[in-house]
Coordinates of C-alpha atoms in Angstrom, one line a residue:
M234 CA -61.0 -97.9 -291.3
N235 CA -62.4 -95.3 -293.7
A236 CA -64.3 -92.2 -292.6
L237 CA -67.7 -93.8 -292.8
E238 CA -66.6 -96.8 -290.8
R239 CA -65.0 -94.5 -288.1
R240 CA -68.2 -92.4 -287.9
S241 CA -70.5 -95.4 -287.7
T242 CA -68.3 -97.2 -285.2
F243 CA -68.2 -94.0 -283.0
A244 CA -72.0 -93.5 -283.1
L245 CA -73.0 -97.2 -282.5
S246 CA -70.4 -97.6 -279.8
S247 CA -71.7 -94.4 -278.1
I248 CA -75.3 -95.8 -278.3
F249 CA -74.2 -99.0 -276.7
A250 CA -72.1 -97.2 -274.1
L251 CA -74.9 -94.9 -273.1
R252 CA -77.3 -97.8 -272.6
M253 CA -74.7 -99.7 -270.6
L254 CA -73.8 -96.6 -268.6
G255 CA -77.5 -96.3 -267.6
L256 CA -77.4 -100.0 -266.5
F257 CA -74.0 -99.9 -264.8
M258 CA -74.6 -96.8 -262.8
I259 CA -77.3 -98.5 -260.8
I260 CA -75.3 -101.6 -259.9
P261 CA -72.7 -100.2 -257.4
V262 CA -75.3 -98.2 -255.4
F263 CA -78.7 -99.9 -255.4
S264 CA -78.0 -102.6 -252.8
V265 CA -77.5 -99.8 -250.3
A266 CA -79.6 -96.9 -251.7
G267 CA -82.5 -99.3 -252.6
Q268 CA -83.1 -99.9 -248.9
S269 CA -84.9 -96.5 -248.8
Y270 CA -87.8 -97.7 -250.9
Q271 CA -91.0 -98.8 -249.3
Y272 CA -91.3 -102.7 -249.0
A273 CA -87.7 -103.2 -249.9
T274 CA -86.0 -106.5 -248.9
P275 CA -82.6 -107.9 -249.9
A276 CA -84.4 -110.3 -252.3
L277 CA -86.5 -107.6 -253.9
I278 CA -83.5 -105.3 -254.2
G279 CA -81.6 -108.1 -256.0
L280 CA -84.7 -108.5 -258.2
A281 CA -84.8 -104.8 -259.0
V282 CA -81.2 -104.9 -260.1
G283 CA -81.6 -108.1 -262.2
V284 CA -85.2 -107.8 -263.7
Y285 CA -83.8 -105.5 -266.4
G286 CA -81.8 -108.5 -267.5
L287 CA -84.8 -110.9 -267.6
T288 CA -86.8 -108.8 -270.0
Q289 CA -83.7 -108.1 -272.1
A290 CA -83.1 -111.9 -272.3
I291 CA -86.7 -112.7 -273.3
L292 CA -86.8 -110.0 -276.0
Q293 CA -83.3 -110.1 -277.5
I294 CA -84.0 -113.0 -279.8
P295 CA -87.3 -111.7 -281.1
F296 CA -85.6 -108.3 -281.8
S297 CA -82.6 -109.9 -283.5
L298 CA -84.8 -112.3 -285.7
L299 CA -86.7 -109.2 -286.9
A300 CA -83.4 -107.4 -287.4
D301 CA -82.2 -110.1 -289.9
R302 CA -85.2 -109.3 -292.1
F303 CA -86.2 -105.7 -291.6
S304 CA -84.5 -102.3 -291.2
R305 CA -82.5 -102.2 -288.1
K306 CA -82.5 -98.5 -287.3
P307 CA -86.2 -98.3 -286.4
L308 CA -85.8 -101.3 -284.1
V309 CA -83.0 -99.5 -282.3
V310 CA -85.1 -96.3 -281.9
L311 CA -88.0 -98.4 -280.4
G312 CA -85.7 -100.1 -278.0
L313 CA -84.1 -96.9 -276.8
L314 CA -87.5 -95.3 -276.3
L315 CA -88.5 -98.2 -274.0
F316 CA -85.2 -97.8 -272.2
A317 CA -86.0 -94.1 -271.6
I318 CA -89.6 -94.7 -270.5
G319 CA -88.6 -97.4 -268.1
G320 CA -86.0 -95.1 -266.4
A321 CA -88.6 -92.4 -266.0
I322 CA -91.1 -94.9 -264.4
A323 CA -88.4 -96.1 -262.0
G324 CA -87.5 -92.5 -261.2
L325 CA -91.1 -91.6 -260.3
S326 CA -91.6 -94.6 -258.0
D327 CA -91.7 -94.6 -254.2
T328 CA -91.9 -98.4 -253.8
I329 CA -89.5 -101.1 -254.7
Y330 CA -92.3 -102.7 -256.9
G331 CA -92.5 -99.5 -259.0
V332 CA -88.8 -99.6 -259.5
I333 CA -89.0 -103.3 -260.6
I334 CA -91.7 -102.4 -263.1
G335 CA -89.7 -99.5 -264.5
R336 CA -86.6 -101.6 -264.8
A337 CA -88.5 -104.4 -266.5
I338 CA -89.9 -101.9 -269.1
A339 CA -86.4 -100.4 -269.7
G340 CA -85.1 -103.9 -270.3
A341 CA -87.8 -104.5 -272.9
G342 CA -85.7 -102.3 -275.2
A343 CA -83.6 -105.3 -276.1
V344 CA -81.6 -104.0 -279.0
S345 CA -78.0 -104.8 -278.0
A346 CA -77.7 -107.5 -280.7
V347 CA -79.4 -105.2 -283.3
V348 CA -76.8 -102.5 -282.6
M349 CA -73.9 -105.0 -282.9
A350 CA -75.4 -106.4 -286.2
L351 CA -75.8 -102.9 -287.5
L352 CA -72.1 -102.2 -286.8
A353 CA -71.3 -105.4 -288.7
D354 CA -73.3 -104.1 -291.6
V355 CA -71.4 -100.8 -291.9
T356 CA -67.9 -102.2 -291.5
R357 CA -65.9 -104.5 -293.8
E358 CA -65.0 -107.9 -292.5
E359 CA -61.3 -107.1 -292.3
Q360 CA -62.1 -103.9 -290.3
R361 CA -64.8 -105.6 -288.2
T362 CA -62.5 -106.9 -285.5
K363 CA -61.3 -103.3 -284.8
A364 CA -64.9 -102.1 -284.8
M365 CA -66.1 -104.8 -282.5
A366 CA -63.1 -104.3 -280.2
A367 CA -63.9 -100.6 -280.1
M368 CA -67.5 -101.4 -279.1
G369 CA -66.2 -103.8 -276.5
M370 CA -63.8 -101.1 -275.1
S371 CA -66.7 -98.6 -275.1
I372 CA -68.5 -101.0 -272.8
G373 CA -65.4 -101.2 -270.7
M374 CA -65.2 -97.4 -270.6
S375 CA -68.9 -97.1 -269.7
F376 CA -68.2 -99.5 -266.9
V377 CA -65.4 -97.3 -265.6
V378 CA -67.4 -94.1 -265.9
A379 CA -70.6 -95.6 -264.4
F380 CA -68.9 -97.1 -261.4
S381 CA -67.2 -93.8 -260.8
L382 CA -70.2 -91.5 -261.4
G383 CA -73.0 -93.7 -260.0
P384 CA -72.1 -93.2 -256.3
W385 CA -71.3 -89.5 -256.8
L386 CA -74.5 -88.8 -258.7
T387 CA -76.6 -90.7 -256.1
S388 CA -75.2 -88.4 -253.4
L389 CA -76.3 -85.4 -255.5
V390 CA -79.7 -86.3 -257.0
G391 CA -80.6 -89.4 -255.0
I392 CA -81.4 -92.8 -256.4
S393 CA -84.6 -91.5 -258.1
G394 CA -82.6 -88.8 -259.9
L395 CA -80.2 -91.4 -261.1
F396 CA -83.0 -93.2 -262.9
F397 CA -83.9 -89.9 -264.6
V398 CA -80.3 -89.6 -265.7
T399 CA -80.7 -93.0 -267.5
T400 CA -83.7 -91.6 -269.3
I401 CA -81.7 -88.7 -270.6
M402 CA -79.0 -91.1 -271.8
G403 CA -81.6 -93.1 -273.7
L404 CA -82.8 -90.0 -275.6
A405 CA -79.2 -89.0 -276.3
A406 CA -78.5 -92.4 -277.8
I407 CA -81.4 -91.9 -280.2
A408 CA -79.8 -88.7 -281.4
M409 CA -76.5 -90.5 -282.0
L410 CA -78.3 -92.8 -284.4
L411 CA -78.5 -90.0 -286.9
L412 CA -74.7 -90.4 -287.6
V413 CA -75.2 -94.0 -288.9
P414 CA -75.9 -94.3 -292.6
K415 CA -78.7 -96.3 -294.2
V416 CA -77.5 -99.8 -295.1
T417 CA -78.6 -102.2 -297.8
R418 CA -77.6 -105.7 -296.7
H419 CA -76.6 -108.5 -299.2
H420 CA -77.0 -111.5 -296.9
R421 CA -80.6 -111.7 -295.9
N422 CA -82.0 -115.2 -295.9
Y423 CA -85.7 -115.0 -296.5
Q424 CA -86.0 -118.7 -297.4
Q425 CA -84.9 -119.9 -294.0
G426 CA -87.7 -119.7 -291.4
Y427 CA -87.3 -117.9 -288.1
L428 CA -87.3 -121.1 -286.0
N429 CA -84.9 -122.9 -288.4
Q430 CA -82.5 -119.9 -288.3
L431 CA -82.6 -119.9 -284.5
K432 CA -82.2 -123.7 -284.4
Q433 CA -79.1 -123.4 -286.6
V434 CA -77.6 -120.9 -284.2
I435 CA -78.3 -122.7 -281.0
Q436 CA -76.9 -126.0 -282.3
M437 CA -73.4 -124.5 -282.8
G438 CA -71.2 -125.7 -279.9
E439 CA -68.6 -122.9 -280.2
L440 CA -71.3 -120.2 -280.1
N441 CA -72.9 -121.9 -277.1
R442 CA -69.7 -121.8 -275.1
L443 CA -69.5 -118.0 -275.9
H444 CA -73.1 -117.7 -274.6
V445 CA -72.2 -119.5 -271.4
S446 CA -69.2 -117.2 -271.0
V447 CA -71.2 -114.0 -271.3
F448 CA -73.9 -115.4 -269.0
A449 CA -71.3 -116.3 -266.3
L450 CA -69.5 -113.0 -266.7
H451 CA -72.5 -110.8 -266.0
L452 CA -74.0 -113.2 -263.4
L453 CA -70.7 -112.7 -261.4
L454 CA -70.6 -109.0 -262.0
T455 CA -74.2 -108.4 -260.8
A456 CA -74.0 -110.7 -257.9
M457 CA -70.7 -109.3 -256.8
F458 CA -72.0 -105.8 -256.6
I459 CA -74.9 -106.8 -254.4
Y460 CA -72.1 -107.6 -251.9
V461 CA -69.3 -105.1 -252.5
P462 CA -71.0 -101.7 -251.6
S463 CA -71.9 -102.9 -248.1
Q464 CA -68.4 -104.4 -247.6
L465 CA -66.7 -101.2 -248.6
I466 CA -68.8 -99.4 -246.0
E467 CA -68.4 -102.1 -243.2
Y468 CA -64.8 -103.3 -243.6
A469 CA -63.1 -100.4 -245.4
G470 CA -65.0 -97.6 -243.7
I471 CA -65.7 -95.9 -247.1
P472 CA -69.1 -94.1 -247.4
L473 CA -71.3 -94.8 -250.4
A474 CA -70.7 -91.3 -251.9
K475 CA -67.0 -92.0 -252.1
H476 CA -67.1 -95.5 -253.6
G477 CA -66.5 -93.9 -257.1
L478 CA -63.1 -92.8 -255.9
V479 CA -62.3 -96.4 -255.1
Y480 CA -63.6 -97.8 -258.4
L481 CA -62.1 -95.2 -260.7
P482 CA -58.3 -95.9 -260.1
L483 CA -58.9 -99.6 -260.0
L484 CA -60.8 -99.5 -263.3
V485 CA -58.3 -97.2 -265.0
I486 CA -55.4 -99.5 -264.0
S487 CA -57.4 -102.5 -265.3
L488 CA -57.7 -100.8 -268.7
F489 CA -53.9 -100.5 -269.0
F490 CA -53.8 -104.3 -268.7
A491 CA -56.8 -104.9 -270.9
F492 CA -55.5 -103.0 -274.0
P493 CA -52.3 -104.9 -274.4
S494 CA -54.2 -108.2 -273.9
I495 CA -56.5 -107.4 -276.8
I496 CA -53.6 -106.4 -279.1
I497 CA -51.8 -109.7 -278.3
A498 CA -55.0 -111.7 -278.8
E499 CA -55.6 -110.3 -282.2
K500 CA -52.2 -109.6 -283.7
Y501 CA -50.6 -112.9 -282.6
R502 CA -53.8 -115.0 -282.8
K503 CA -53.7 -115.8 -279.1
M504 CA -57.4 -115.1 -278.4
R505 CA -58.1 -118.5 -276.8
G506 CA -55.1 -118.2 -274.4
I507 CA -56.0 -114.7 -273.4
F508 CA -59.6 -115.7 -272.9
L509 CA -58.8 -118.6 -270.6
T510 CA -56.3 -116.4 -268.7
A511 CA -59.0 -113.8 -268.1
I512 CA -61.4 -116.4 -266.6
A513 CA -58.5 -117.5 -264.4
G514 CA -58.1 -113.9 -263.3
I515 CA -61.7 -113.7 -262.3
I516 CA -61.3 -116.8 -260.2
G517 CA -58.2 -115.4 -258.6
G518 CA -60.0 -112.2 -257.7
L519 CA -62.9 -114.1 -256.1
L520 CA -60.5 -116.3 -254.2
I521 CA -58.8 -113.3 -252.8
L522 CA -62.2 -112.0 -251.7
I523 CA -63.1 -115.2 -249.9
F524 CA -60.1 -115.1 -247.6
G525 CA -59.4 -111.3 -247.4
Y526 CA -62.7 -109.4 -247.6
E527 CA -62.3 -108.1 -244.0
S528 CA -59.1 -106.3 -245.0
K529 CA -59.4 -103.0 -246.8
Y530 CA -56.4 -103.5 -249.0
V531 CA -57.0 -107.2 -249.8
L532 CA -60.6 -106.3 -250.7
L533 CA -59.3 -103.7 -253.1
A534 CA -56.8 -106.1 -254.6
G535 CA -59.5 -108.7 -255.3
L536 CA -61.7 -106.0 -256.9
G537 CA -58.8 -104.8 -259.0
L538 CA -57.9 -108.3 -260.4
F539 CA -61.6 -108.9 -261.1
F540 CA -61.9 -105.6 -263.0
I541 CA -58.8 -106.4 -265.1
A542 CA -60.2 -109.7 -266.2
F543 CA -63.7 -108.3 -266.7
N544 CA -62.5 -105.6 -269.1
V545 CA -60.5 -108.1 -271.1
M546 CA -63.5 -110.4 -271.5
E547 CA -65.8 -107.5 -272.4
A548 CA -63.5 -106.6 -275.3
L549 CA -62.9 -110.1 -276.5
L550 CA -66.4 -111.5 -276.6
P551 CA -68.0 -109.3 -279.3
S552 CA -65.0 -109.9 -281.6
W553 CA -65.0 -113.6 -281.1
L554 CA -68.7 -113.8 -281.6
S555 CA -68.5 -111.9 -284.9
K556 CA -65.8 -114.3 -286.2
T557 CA -67.9 -117.4 -285.3
A558 CA -71.5 -116.5 -286.2
P559 CA -72.9 -117.6 -289.5
I560 CA -73.0 -114.8 -292.1
Q561 CA -76.8 -114.9 -292.8
S562 CA -77.7 -115.3 -289.1
K563 CA -75.3 -112.9 -287.4
A564 CA -78.0 -110.8 -285.7
T565 CA -79.7 -113.9 -284.5
A566 CA -76.5 -115.3 -283.0
M567 CA -75.8 -111.9 -281.4
G568 CA -79.3 -111.9 -280.0
V569 CA -78.9 -115.3 -278.4
N570 CA -75.6 -114.0 -276.9
A571 CA -77.1 -110.8 -275.6
S572 CA -80.0 -112.8 -274.1
S573 CA -77.4 -114.9 -272.3
Q574 CA -75.7 -111.8 -271.1
F575 CA -78.8 -110.2 -269.6
L576 CA -80.1 -113.5 -268.3
G577 CA -76.8 -113.7 -266.4
A578 CA -77.5 -110.2 -265.0
F579 CA -81.0 -111.3 -263.9
F580 CA -79.7 -114.5 -262.1
G581 CA -76.8 -112.5 -260.7
G582 CA -79.1 -110.0 -259.1
T583 CA -81.5 -112.7 -257.8
L584 CA -78.6 -114.9 -256.5
G585 CA -76.9 -111.9 -255.0
G586 CA -80.0 -110.9 -253.1
Q587 CA -80.4 -114.5 -251.8
L588 CA -76.8 -114.7 -250.7
L589 CA -77.0 -111.4 -249.0
M590 CA -79.9 -112.7 -246.9
M591 CA -77.7 -115.6 -245.7
Q592 CA -75.3 -113.1 -243.9
N593 CA -72.3 -115.3 -244.6
T594 CA -69.9 -113.3 -246.8
A595 CA -67.3 -116.0 -247.2
L596 CA -69.9 -118.5 -248.3
G597 CA -71.3 -116.1 -250.8
W598 CA -67.9 -115.5 -252.4
S599 CA -67.3 -119.2 -252.4
V600 CA -70.5 -119.8 -254.4
L601 CA -69.5 -117.3 -257.0
T602 CA -66.0 -118.8 -257.2
G603 CA -67.5 -122.2 -257.8
I604 CA -69.6 -120.8 -260.7
A605 CA -66.4 -119.2 -262.2
I606 CA -64.5 -122.6 -262.0
I607 CA -67.4 -124.4 -263.8
W608 CA -67.2 -121.6 -266.5
L609 CA -63.5 -122.2 -266.9
L610 CA -63.9 -125.9 -267.3
I611 CA -66.6 -125.4 -270.0
S612 CA -64.4 -122.9 -271.8
F613 CA -61.5 -125.3 -272.2
G614 CA -63.6 -126.8 -275.1
L615 CA -63.3 -123.6 -277.1
A616 CA -61.1 -123.8 -280.2
Q617 CA -59.0 -120.9 -281.5
P618 CA -61.3 -118.8 -283.7
R619 CA -60.8 -118.5 -287.4
Y620 CA -59.2 -115.2 -288.5
L621 CA -61.0 -114.5 -291.8
S622 CA -61.4 -111.7 -294.2
S623 CA -64.4 -111.4 -296.4
I624 CA -65.3 -110.2 -299.9
V625 CA -68.7 -109.6 -301.5
L626 CA -68.6 -110.3 -305.2
P627 CA -71.2 -110.2 -308.1
L628 CA -72.1 -113.7 -309.4
P629 CA -70.7 -114.5 -312.8
Q630 CA -73.2 -114.7 -315.6
T631 CA -74.8 -118.2 -316.4
V632 CA -73.0 -119.8 -313.5
Q633 CA -74.1 -123.2 -312.0
T634 CA -74.2 -122.1 -308.4
D635 CA -73.6 -125.5 -306.7
E636 CA -70.7 -126.4 -308.9
W637 CA -69.2 -122.9 -308.7
T638 CA -69.5 -123.0 -304.9
S639 CA -67.8 -126.4 -304.7
K640 CA -64.9 -125.2 -306.8
L641 CA -64.5 -122.1 -304.6
L642 CA -64.5 -124.2 -301.4
A643 CA -61.9 -126.5 -302.9
I644 CA -59.4 -123.6 -302.9
R645 CA -57.2 -123.7 -299.8
G646 CA -57.9 -120.8 -297.6
I647 CA -61.5 -120.2 -298.6
E648 CA -63.5 -121.3 -295.5
E649 CA -67.1 -120.2 -296.3
V650 CA -69.2 -119.3 -299.3
V651 CA -72.8 -117.9 -299.1
V652 CA -74.5 -117.3 -302.5
M653 CA -77.5 -115.0 -302.7
P654 CA -79.1 -115.7 -306.1
E655 CA -81.8 -113.0 -305.8
Q656 CA -79.2 -110.3 -305.1
Q657 CA -76.7 -111.9 -307.6
V658 CA -73.9 -111.7 -305.0
A659 CA -71.6 -114.2 -303.2
Y660 CA -70.1 -113.6 -299.8
I661 CA -66.8 -115.3 -299.4
K662 CA -64.7 -115.7 -296.2
V663 CA -61.0 -116.3 -296.7
D664 CA -58.0 -116.9 -294.5
K665 CA -55.3 -114.6 -296.0
Q666 CA -52.5 -116.5 -294.3
C667 CA -53.6 -119.8 -295.9
I668 CA -54.4 -118.9 -299.5
D669 CA -51.4 -119.1 -301.9
D670 CA -50.7 -117.7 -305.4
A671 CA -52.2 -120.8 -307.0
G672 CA -55.3 -120.3 -305.0
R673 CA -55.5 -116.6 -306.0
Q674 CA -55.2 -117.6 -309.7
D675 CA -58.0 -120.2 -309.3
L676 CA -60.2 -117.6 -307.6
T677 CA -59.6 -115.0 -310.3
H678 CA -60.5 -117.6 -312.9
L679 CA -63.8 -118.6 -311.2
I680 CA -64.8 -115.0 -310.6
G681 CA -63.7 -113.6 -313.9
K682 CA -61.6 -110.8 -312.5
E683 CA -58.6 -110.3 -310.3
V684 CA -59.4 -109.9 -306.6
A685 CA -56.9 -108.3 -304.2
I686 CA -56.4 -110.6 -301.2

């Protein structure tokens, strides 16, 4: 990456991480600390955890459709302001209903997909996998920090103070946006209507399987941590304030497994295999919890295996999505994916609250395991993603666009061509391992100049 790409990746990953940090810090403590609110019940506590995801899911697609047509940075600022305001409202509330309202407003700042699309704008295609992996790992790190800090901060400032901390994080994220340069994009598609663009995205089978994956991943995470805090207290004898000391070493260990997995997935083109193995790891962790949750060390082993698989998935999904999404609808595809993620968090919180009311821990873990098995079966339909590089080129003078595009696509290794006549550019995706010297010569002839591939 060049200096601009490194700076932009750092800034946008930090924005994403600060938002996710604010979300994740609540998850490991609220099922216990939330009982202090007036009118609190297990079902309402689960709703308070998950309602953030519902408003995120509803508004991700509208935000991302706008982001494919208008400047993305102002949309990010708007979303972060809503996130900060919602945290403040939750912090000022004495009842569980006030917390639910605040969390819903915070979730209305649904700019996850916009941030990811902005990162795609400021990085070259051949560097985008690194950038997306960095963002994925920033989510993993925010997960580590949040689960470690959340219980400790709650013991210091209380659950209301924790919500105010999320407000501060939202404002800090706005400041980070100053490091991101202004971008002029060359792949807007004004002729395609909003609904047609959305229809194109949701009809892609590969993308839909990725949407199911992120839905299931965050459903399981959120539902799981409606359960885990009370189990650590009851079966492991660990008070809530010290839960961070449990999560931190488990999560750090999980990152040591996650990093090599990502390298293998990208370098050796084994993304599908690593992906399916990670889902199997989640199933394994949940199976351990079904049969051993009453044992302190078995409980920790199940959590550790789940964390390893979770961090691998969090790093893989953004990169795979970026490889698969259509060029001109990347933000829209990311919006649908982010909606799926947060809808999973909503259903996870709601389901976790209902399972908690049943007071049958083994049954609860069994339900979550069943969901993970269904997810694995669906994911077997995923094909290995295409590993493509891209180049943006000026259109040759007086070229017949359709004929020129057909000749380009006839070259072995060129997988996709998007022509933007108004901007006089063409966006070409190419597999460097497939194109040969003859193909390079044909490409040079069609473009009118030599291209380094």
